[in-house]
XYZ file of C-alpha atoms in Angstrom:
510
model
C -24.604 33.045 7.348
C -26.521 31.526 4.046
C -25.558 35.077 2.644
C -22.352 34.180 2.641
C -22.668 30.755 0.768
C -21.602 30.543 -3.220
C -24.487 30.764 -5.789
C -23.722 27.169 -6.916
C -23.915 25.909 -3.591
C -26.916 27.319 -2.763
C -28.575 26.004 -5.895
C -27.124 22.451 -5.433
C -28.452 23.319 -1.348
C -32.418 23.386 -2.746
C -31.637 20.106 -4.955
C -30.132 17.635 -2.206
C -32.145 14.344 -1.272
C -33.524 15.216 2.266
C -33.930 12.036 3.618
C -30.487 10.591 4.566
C -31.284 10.894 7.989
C -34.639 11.318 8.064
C -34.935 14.987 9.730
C -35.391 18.615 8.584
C -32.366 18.612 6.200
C -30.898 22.240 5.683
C -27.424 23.089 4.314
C -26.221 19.756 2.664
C -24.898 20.092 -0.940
C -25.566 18.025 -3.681
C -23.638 17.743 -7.411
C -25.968 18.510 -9.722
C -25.850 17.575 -13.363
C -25.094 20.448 -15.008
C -22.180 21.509 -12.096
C -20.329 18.883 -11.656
C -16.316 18.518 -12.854
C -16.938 20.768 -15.986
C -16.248 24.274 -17.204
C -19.276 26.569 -17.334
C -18.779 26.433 -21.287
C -19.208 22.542 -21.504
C -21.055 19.660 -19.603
C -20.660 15.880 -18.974
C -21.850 13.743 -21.614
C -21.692 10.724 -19.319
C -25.518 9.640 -17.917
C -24.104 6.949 -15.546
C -24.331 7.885 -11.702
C -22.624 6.806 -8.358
C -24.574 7.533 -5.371
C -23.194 7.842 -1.616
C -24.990 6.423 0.859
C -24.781 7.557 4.802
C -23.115 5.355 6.828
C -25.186 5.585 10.057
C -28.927 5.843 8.341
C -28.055 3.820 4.902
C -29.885 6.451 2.890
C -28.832 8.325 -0.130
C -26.988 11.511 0.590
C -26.831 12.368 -2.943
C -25.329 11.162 -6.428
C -22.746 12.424 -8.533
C -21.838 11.226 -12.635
C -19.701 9.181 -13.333
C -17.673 10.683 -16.080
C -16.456 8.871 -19.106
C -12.687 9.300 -21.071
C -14.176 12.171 -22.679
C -14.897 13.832 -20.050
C -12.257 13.342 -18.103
C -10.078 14.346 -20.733
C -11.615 17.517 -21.387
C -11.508 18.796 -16.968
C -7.932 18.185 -18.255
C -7.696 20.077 -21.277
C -9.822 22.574 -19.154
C -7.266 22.953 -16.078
C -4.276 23.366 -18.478
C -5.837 26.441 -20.071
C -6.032 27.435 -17.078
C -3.315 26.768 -15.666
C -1.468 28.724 -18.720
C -2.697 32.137 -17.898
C -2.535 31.353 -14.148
C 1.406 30.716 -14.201
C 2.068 34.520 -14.652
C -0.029 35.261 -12.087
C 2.292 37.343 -9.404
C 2.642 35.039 -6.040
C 1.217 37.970 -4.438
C -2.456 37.374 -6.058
C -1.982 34.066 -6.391
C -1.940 33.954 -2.289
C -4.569 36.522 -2.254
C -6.845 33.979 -3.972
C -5.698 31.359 -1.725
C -6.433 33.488 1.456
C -10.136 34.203 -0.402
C -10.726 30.546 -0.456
C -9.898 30.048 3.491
C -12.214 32.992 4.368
C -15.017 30.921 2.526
C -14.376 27.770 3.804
C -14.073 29.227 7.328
C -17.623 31.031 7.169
C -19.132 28.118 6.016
C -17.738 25.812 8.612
C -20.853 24.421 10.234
C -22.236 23.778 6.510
C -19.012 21.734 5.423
C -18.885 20.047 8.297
C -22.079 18.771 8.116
C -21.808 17.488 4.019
C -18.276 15.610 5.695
C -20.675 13.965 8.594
C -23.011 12.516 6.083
C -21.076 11.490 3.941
C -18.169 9.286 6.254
C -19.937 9.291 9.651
C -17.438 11.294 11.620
C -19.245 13.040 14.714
C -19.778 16.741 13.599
C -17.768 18.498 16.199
C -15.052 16.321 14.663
C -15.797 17.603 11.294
C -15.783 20.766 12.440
C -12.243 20.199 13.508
C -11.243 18.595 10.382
C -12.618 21.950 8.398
C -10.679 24.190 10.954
C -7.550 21.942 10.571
C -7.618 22.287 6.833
C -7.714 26.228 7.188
C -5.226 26.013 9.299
C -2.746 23.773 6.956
C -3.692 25.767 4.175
C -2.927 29.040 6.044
C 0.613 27.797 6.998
C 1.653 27.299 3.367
C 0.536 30.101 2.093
C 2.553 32.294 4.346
C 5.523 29.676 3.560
C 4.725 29.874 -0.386
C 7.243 33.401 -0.814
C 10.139 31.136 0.624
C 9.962 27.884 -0.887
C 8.986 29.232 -4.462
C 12.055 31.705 -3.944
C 14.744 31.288 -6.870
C 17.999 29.672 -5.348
C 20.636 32.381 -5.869
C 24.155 31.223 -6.004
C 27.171 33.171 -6.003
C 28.271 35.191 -9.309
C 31.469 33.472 -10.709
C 33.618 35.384 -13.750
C 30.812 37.057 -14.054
C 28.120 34.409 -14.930
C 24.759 35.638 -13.156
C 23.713 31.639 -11.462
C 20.137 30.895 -10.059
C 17.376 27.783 -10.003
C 13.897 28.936 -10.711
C 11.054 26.805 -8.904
C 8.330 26.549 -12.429
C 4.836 24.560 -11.604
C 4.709 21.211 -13.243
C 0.937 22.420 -15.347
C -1.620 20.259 -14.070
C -1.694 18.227 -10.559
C -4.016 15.351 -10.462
C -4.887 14.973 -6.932
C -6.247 11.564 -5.922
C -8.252 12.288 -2.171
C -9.182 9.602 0.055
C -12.782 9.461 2.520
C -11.013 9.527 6.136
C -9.699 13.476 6.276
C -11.125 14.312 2.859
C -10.542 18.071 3.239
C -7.514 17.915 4.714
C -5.605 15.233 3.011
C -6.745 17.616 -0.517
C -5.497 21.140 1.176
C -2.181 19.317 1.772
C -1.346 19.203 -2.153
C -4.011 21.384 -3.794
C -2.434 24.733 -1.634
C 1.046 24.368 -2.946
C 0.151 23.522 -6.263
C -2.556 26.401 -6.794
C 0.429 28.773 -5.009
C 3.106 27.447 -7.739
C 1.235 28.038 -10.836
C -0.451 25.076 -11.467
C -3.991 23.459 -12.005
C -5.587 20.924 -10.319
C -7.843 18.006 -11.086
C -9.211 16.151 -7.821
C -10.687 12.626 -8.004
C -12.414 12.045 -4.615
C -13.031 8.761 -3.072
C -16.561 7.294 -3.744
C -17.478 7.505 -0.002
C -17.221 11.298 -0.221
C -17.017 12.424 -4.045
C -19.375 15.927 -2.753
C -16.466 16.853 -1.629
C -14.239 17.641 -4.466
C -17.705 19.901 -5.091
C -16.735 22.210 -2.327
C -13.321 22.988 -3.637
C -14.539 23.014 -7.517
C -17.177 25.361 -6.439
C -15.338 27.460 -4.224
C -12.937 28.656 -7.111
C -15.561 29.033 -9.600
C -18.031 30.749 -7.644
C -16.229 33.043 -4.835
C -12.687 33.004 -5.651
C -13.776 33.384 -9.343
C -10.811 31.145 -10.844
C -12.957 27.739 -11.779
C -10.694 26.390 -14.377
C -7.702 26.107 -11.815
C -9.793 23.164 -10.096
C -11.603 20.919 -11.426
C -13.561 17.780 -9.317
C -14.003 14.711 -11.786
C -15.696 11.387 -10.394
C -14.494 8.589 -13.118
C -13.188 4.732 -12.621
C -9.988 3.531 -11.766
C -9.300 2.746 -15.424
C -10.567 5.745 -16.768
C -8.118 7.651 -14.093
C -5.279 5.409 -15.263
C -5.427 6.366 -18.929
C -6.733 9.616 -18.983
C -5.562 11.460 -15.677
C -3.000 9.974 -14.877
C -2.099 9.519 -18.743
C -2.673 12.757 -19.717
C 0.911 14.467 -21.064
C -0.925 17.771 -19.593
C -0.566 16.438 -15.933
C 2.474 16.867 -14.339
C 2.282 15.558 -11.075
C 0.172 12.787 -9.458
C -0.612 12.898 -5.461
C -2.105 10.161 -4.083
C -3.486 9.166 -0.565
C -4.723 5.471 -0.182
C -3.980 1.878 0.223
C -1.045 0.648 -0.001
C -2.643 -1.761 -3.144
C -3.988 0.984 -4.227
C -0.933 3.350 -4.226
C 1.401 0.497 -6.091
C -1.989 0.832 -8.845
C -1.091 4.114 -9.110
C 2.520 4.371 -8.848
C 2.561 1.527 -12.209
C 0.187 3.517 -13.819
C 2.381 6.173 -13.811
C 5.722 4.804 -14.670
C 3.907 2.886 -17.668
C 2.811 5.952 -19.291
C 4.576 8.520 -18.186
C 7.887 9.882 -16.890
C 7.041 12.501 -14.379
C 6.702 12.180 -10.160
C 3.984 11.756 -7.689
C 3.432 11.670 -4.277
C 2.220 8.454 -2.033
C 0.832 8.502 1.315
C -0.430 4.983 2.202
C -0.905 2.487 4.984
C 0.065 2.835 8.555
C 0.822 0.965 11.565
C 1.831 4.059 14.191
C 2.883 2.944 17.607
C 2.856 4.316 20.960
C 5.707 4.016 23.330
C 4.967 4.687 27.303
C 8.910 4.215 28.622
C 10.159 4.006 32.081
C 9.745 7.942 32.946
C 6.311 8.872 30.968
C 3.941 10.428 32.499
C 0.750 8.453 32.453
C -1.725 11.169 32.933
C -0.667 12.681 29.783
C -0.070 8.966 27.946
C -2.768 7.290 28.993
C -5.186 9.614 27.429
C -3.539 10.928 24.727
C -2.707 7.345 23.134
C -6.845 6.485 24.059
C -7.766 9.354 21.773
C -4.663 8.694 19.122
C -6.548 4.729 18.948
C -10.268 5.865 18.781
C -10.432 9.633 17.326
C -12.219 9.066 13.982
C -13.204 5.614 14.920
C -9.266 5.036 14.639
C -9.818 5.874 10.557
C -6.459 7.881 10.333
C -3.688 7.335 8.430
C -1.643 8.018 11.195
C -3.698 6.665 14.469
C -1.945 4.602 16.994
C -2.086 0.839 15.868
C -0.185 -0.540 18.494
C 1.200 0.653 22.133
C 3.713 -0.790 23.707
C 4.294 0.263 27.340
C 7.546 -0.427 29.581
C 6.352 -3.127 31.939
C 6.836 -1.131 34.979
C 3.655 1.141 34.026
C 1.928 -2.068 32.123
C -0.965 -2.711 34.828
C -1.077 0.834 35.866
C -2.016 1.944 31.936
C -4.557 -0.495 31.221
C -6.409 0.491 34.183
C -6.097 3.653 33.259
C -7.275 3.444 29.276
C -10.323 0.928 30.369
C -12.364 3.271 31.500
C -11.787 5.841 28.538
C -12.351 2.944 26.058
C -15.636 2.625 27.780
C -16.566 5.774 28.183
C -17.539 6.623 24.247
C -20.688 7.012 22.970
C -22.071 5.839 19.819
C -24.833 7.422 17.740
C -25.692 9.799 15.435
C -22.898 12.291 14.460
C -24.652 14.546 13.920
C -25.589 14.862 17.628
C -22.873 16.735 20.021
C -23.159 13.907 22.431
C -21.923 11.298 19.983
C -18.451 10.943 19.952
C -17.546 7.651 17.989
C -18.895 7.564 14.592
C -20.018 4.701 12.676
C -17.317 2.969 10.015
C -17.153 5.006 6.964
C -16.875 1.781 4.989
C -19.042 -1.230 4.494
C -17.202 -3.967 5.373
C -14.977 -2.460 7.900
C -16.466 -3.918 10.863
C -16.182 -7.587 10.085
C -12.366 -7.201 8.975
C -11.308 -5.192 12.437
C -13.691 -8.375 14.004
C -11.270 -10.446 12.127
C -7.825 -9.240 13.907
C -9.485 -8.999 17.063
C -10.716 -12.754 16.709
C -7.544 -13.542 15.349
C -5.474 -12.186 18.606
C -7.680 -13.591 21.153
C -7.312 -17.005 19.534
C -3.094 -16.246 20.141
C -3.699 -15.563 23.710
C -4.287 -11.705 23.934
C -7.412 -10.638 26.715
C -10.256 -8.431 25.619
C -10.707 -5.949 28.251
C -13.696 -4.522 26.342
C -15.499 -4.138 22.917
C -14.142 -6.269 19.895
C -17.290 -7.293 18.082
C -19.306 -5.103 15.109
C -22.556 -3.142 16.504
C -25.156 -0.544 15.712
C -26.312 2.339 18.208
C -28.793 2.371 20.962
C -31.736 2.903 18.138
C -30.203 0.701 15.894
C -28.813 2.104 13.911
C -25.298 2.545 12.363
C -22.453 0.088 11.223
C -19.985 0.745 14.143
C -17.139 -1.105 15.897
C -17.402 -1.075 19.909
C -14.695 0.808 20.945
C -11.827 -1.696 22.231
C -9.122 -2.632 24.249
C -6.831 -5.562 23.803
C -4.124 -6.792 26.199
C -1.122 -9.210 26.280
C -0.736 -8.481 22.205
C 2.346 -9.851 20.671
C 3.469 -9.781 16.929
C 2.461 -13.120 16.125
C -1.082 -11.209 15.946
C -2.088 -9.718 12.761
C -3.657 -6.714 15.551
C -0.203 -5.941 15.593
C 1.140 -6.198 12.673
C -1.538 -5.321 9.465
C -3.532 -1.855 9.423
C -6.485 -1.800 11.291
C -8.127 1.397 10.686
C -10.505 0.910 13.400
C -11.309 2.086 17.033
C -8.946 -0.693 18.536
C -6.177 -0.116 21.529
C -3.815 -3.210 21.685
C -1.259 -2.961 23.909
C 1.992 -4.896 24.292
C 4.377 -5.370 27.382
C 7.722 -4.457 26.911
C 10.850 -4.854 28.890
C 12.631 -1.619 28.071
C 14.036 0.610 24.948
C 15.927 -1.839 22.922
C 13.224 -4.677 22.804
C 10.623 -1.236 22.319
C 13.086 -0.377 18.967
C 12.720 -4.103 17.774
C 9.420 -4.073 17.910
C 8.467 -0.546 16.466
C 10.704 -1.554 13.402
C 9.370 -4.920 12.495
C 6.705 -3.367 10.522
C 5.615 -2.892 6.705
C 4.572 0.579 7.391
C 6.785 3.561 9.055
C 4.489 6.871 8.917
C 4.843 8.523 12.858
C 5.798 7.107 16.208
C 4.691 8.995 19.801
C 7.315 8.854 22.583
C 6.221 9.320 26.035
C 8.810 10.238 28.166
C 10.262 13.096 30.474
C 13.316 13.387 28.858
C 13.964 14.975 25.238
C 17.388 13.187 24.676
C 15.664 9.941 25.301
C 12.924 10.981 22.494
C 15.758 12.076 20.282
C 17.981 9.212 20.678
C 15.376 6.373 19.843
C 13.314 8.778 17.285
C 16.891 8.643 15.103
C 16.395 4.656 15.257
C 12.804 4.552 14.389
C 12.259 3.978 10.774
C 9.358 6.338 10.113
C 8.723 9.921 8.543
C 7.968 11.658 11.919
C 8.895 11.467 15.679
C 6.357 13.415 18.507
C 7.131 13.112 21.678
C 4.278 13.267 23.978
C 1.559 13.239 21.931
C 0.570 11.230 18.872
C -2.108 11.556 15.752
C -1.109 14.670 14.871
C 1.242 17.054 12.965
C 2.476 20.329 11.903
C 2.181 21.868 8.360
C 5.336 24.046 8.822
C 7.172 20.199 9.220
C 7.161 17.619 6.212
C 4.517 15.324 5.876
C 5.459 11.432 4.760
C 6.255 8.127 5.373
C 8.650 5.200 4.759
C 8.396 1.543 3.590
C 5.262 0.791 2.576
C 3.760 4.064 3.625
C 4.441 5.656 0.901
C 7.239 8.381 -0.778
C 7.779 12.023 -1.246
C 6.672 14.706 0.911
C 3.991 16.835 1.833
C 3.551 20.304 3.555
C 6.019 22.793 5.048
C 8.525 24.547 2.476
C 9.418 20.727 1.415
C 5.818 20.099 0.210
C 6.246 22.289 -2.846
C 9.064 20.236 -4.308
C 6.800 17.968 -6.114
C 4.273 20.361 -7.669
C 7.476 22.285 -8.701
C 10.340 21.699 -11.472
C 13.548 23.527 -11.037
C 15.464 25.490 -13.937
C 18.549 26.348 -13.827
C 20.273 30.077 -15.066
C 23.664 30.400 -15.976
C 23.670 34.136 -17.716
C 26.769 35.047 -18.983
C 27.298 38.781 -19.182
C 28.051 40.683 -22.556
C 31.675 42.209 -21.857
């Protein structure tokens, strides 16, 4: 299995601080000076470091630079050579390259998975998950790449030859966030690597390593290390010289909603091209009149608590037709209780600590805040550590009699929290589901597709599953509406952004 690993992540392998959770410490990576977001023929000139802490132990997983203007500006300058040669690269190879990468990141699963756990505190056997999901993705649009970079051919008329050509954009600066941060990168980097472009990722600083594991993936096994390049700067140096850069093309972003609006003015002060914003989410859960509560019950328990409810798209609120209202929270209380906090890396833990310091006391917050307006807490609701102590975890939770006078029910949680609201049928389900900021998914439980159908068409949201929730499919398009976020990503759709169209109108010599 080591065999297998890339020479620069064996090296940064030997180099990583042990200690962050105090045990024998094999395959972790680290960023080491001379590796991190620059080409082999330059370094960093930047000596300031950020270092990322565990969130279960509090010790150092490891440290990466902080890069300066210069720097940045030169991954750019880097990535657009590349990109350059790259463009007349036959799709063919190009998905080769692409399928090269998966192979990689599929033998090293247990190694990934692990850097993901220390970093953000997800229980392994969910990062293990999260690196087979991200294969997965990334396998569906490659084999979708041939059709959606296809030219549009229209119809010869008096004898003009007419087509579109689908040309990459040059460089694609890819802004990653901590709670999926393989997944949420795969989503945009795929496409764009597939079209003929270059990518720059900016990771989150919860889990910067892992814009390592792409940057080293194409430089040492795929052998392309120019196309990607992982830079760790400030949100001002991003502004002005990523996001600044004439060289970019296309910005992708996946964040908070304050954070996307940061980035969305950034962009249309300096520049005049597109990007791509997937932000906050309030999903809901709706158990009507005919659903099936052995299949709701726990599948809207997991769609709360799965990744200590950090998800972009996790179920926020559930409201349940009132005829199966007692019969579901007896149901979901005992799942609530039954997770078990402690260390991730363990296979017995199954909720994770927060990935973020002060997440705890603001989920405390809306849970104070709705017990105060008259909802019951059937279990959990206060910040905690693990059996030995350790960790910065929310108890797993269940809230009931919720209404939208409660910020529970109305602002983004992002925490292991199932609050559940009464409702007397469809209609008053639709008025509630709508009065929201956010509109990113919405789960229907029911027997009956036409009933999924005919209130998914009056749910203002990107995507409508029916009997199930917290999930998706990369063949169907990925976004939100409202404050959520615009433009699209995966399926054929998800290479309209890292794309510009051309058009041909040939006129034959007579």
């Amino acid at each position: 299995f080591m065999r297998t690993l890339s020479t620069r992540m064996l090296r940064a392998l030997s180099s990583l601080n042990t200690a962050a959770f105090g045990a024998p410490r094999a395959c972790v990576f680290r960023v080491t000076a001379s590796r991190a977001c620059t080409s082999r023929r330059s370094v960093h000139s930047s000596t300031d470091r950020h270092t990322v802490y565990n969130p279960y132990s509090g010790k150092e997983v490891g440290t990466v630079p902080v890069l300066n203007a210069k720097d940045v500006a030169s991954a750019v300058e880097v990535a657009h050579a590349a990109h350059l040669n790259w463009r007349e690269v036959p799709l063919a190879d190009r998905q080769a390259v692409v399928s090269q990468l998966l192979s990689h990141l599929e033998q090293n699963t247990d190694t990934i998975a692990r850097q993901l756990t220390l970093q953000m505190g997800k229980p392994l056997i969910q990062a293990q998950g999260e690196v087979a999901g991200t294969i997965h993705r990334a396998r569906k649009m490659n084999a979708l790449a041939p059709e959606a970079l296809a030219p549009d051919q229209l119809e010869s008329v008096g004898g003009r030859i007419r087509y579109i050509d689908k040309e990459p954009v040059g460089v694609v600066a890819v802004i990653a966030p901590w709670n999926y941060p393989l997944m949420t990168v795969v989503n945009v980097l795929v496409p764009a690597i597939l079209a003929g472009n270059a990518v720059v990722l900016k990771h989150s600083p919860q889990t910067p390593l892992c814009g390592e594991i792409f940057a080293s993936a194409f430089a040492d096994v795929v052998g392309h290390g120019d196309l990607v390049r992982s830079v760790f700067c400030s949100h001002e140096v991003a502004d002005e010289h990523l996001i600044g850069d004439p060289r970019v093309g296309f910005v992708s972003f996946t964040g908070s909603v304050r954070g996307g609006k940061q980035v969305y003015q950034a962009v249309a002060q300096r520049r005049l091209i597109d990007c791509s914003l997937e932000l906050g989410g309030k999903d809901a859960a709706y158990v009507a009149a005919d659903a099936d509560l052995k299949t709701a019950i726990p599948g809207i328990v997991d769609g709360a608590i799965y990744n200590a409810g950090q998800s972009c798209c996790s179920v926020e609120r559930v409201y349940v037709h009132q005829s199966h209202y007692d019969a579901f929270l007896e149901g979901a209380l005992p799942l609530v209780k039954a997770y078990t906090l402690g260390d991730p890396l363990t296979q017995t833990t199954t909720l994770g600590p927060m990935a973020l310091e002060g997440a705890p006391e603001q989920i405390e917050k809306q849970v104070d805040d709705a017990v105060k307006k008259g909802a019951d807490l059937l279990h959990g609701g206060k910040p905690t550590a693990d059996p030995k102590g350790n960790g910065r975890f929310f108890q797993p939770t269940l809230l009931a009699n919720c209404d939208h006078s409660m910020s529970v029910m109305t602002e983004e949680t992002f925490g292991p929290v199932v609050a559940v609201q009464a409702v007397s049928g469809d209609d008053e389900f639709l008025s509630l589901v709508n009065d929201s900021q956010y509109g990113l998914t919405a789960g229907i439980f029911t027997k009956n597709t036409d009933t999924a159908v005919r209130l998914g068409q009056r749910i203002e949201v990107g995507s409508v599953l029916m009997n199930q929730c917290d999930t998706l499919d990369p063949e169907l398009p990925w976004g939100g509406v409202k404050n959520t976020g615009k433009g699209v990503s995966l399926s054929k759709h998800g290479f309209r952004g890292v794309t510009k169209l051309k058009a041909f109108n040939l006129k034959m010599h007579q």
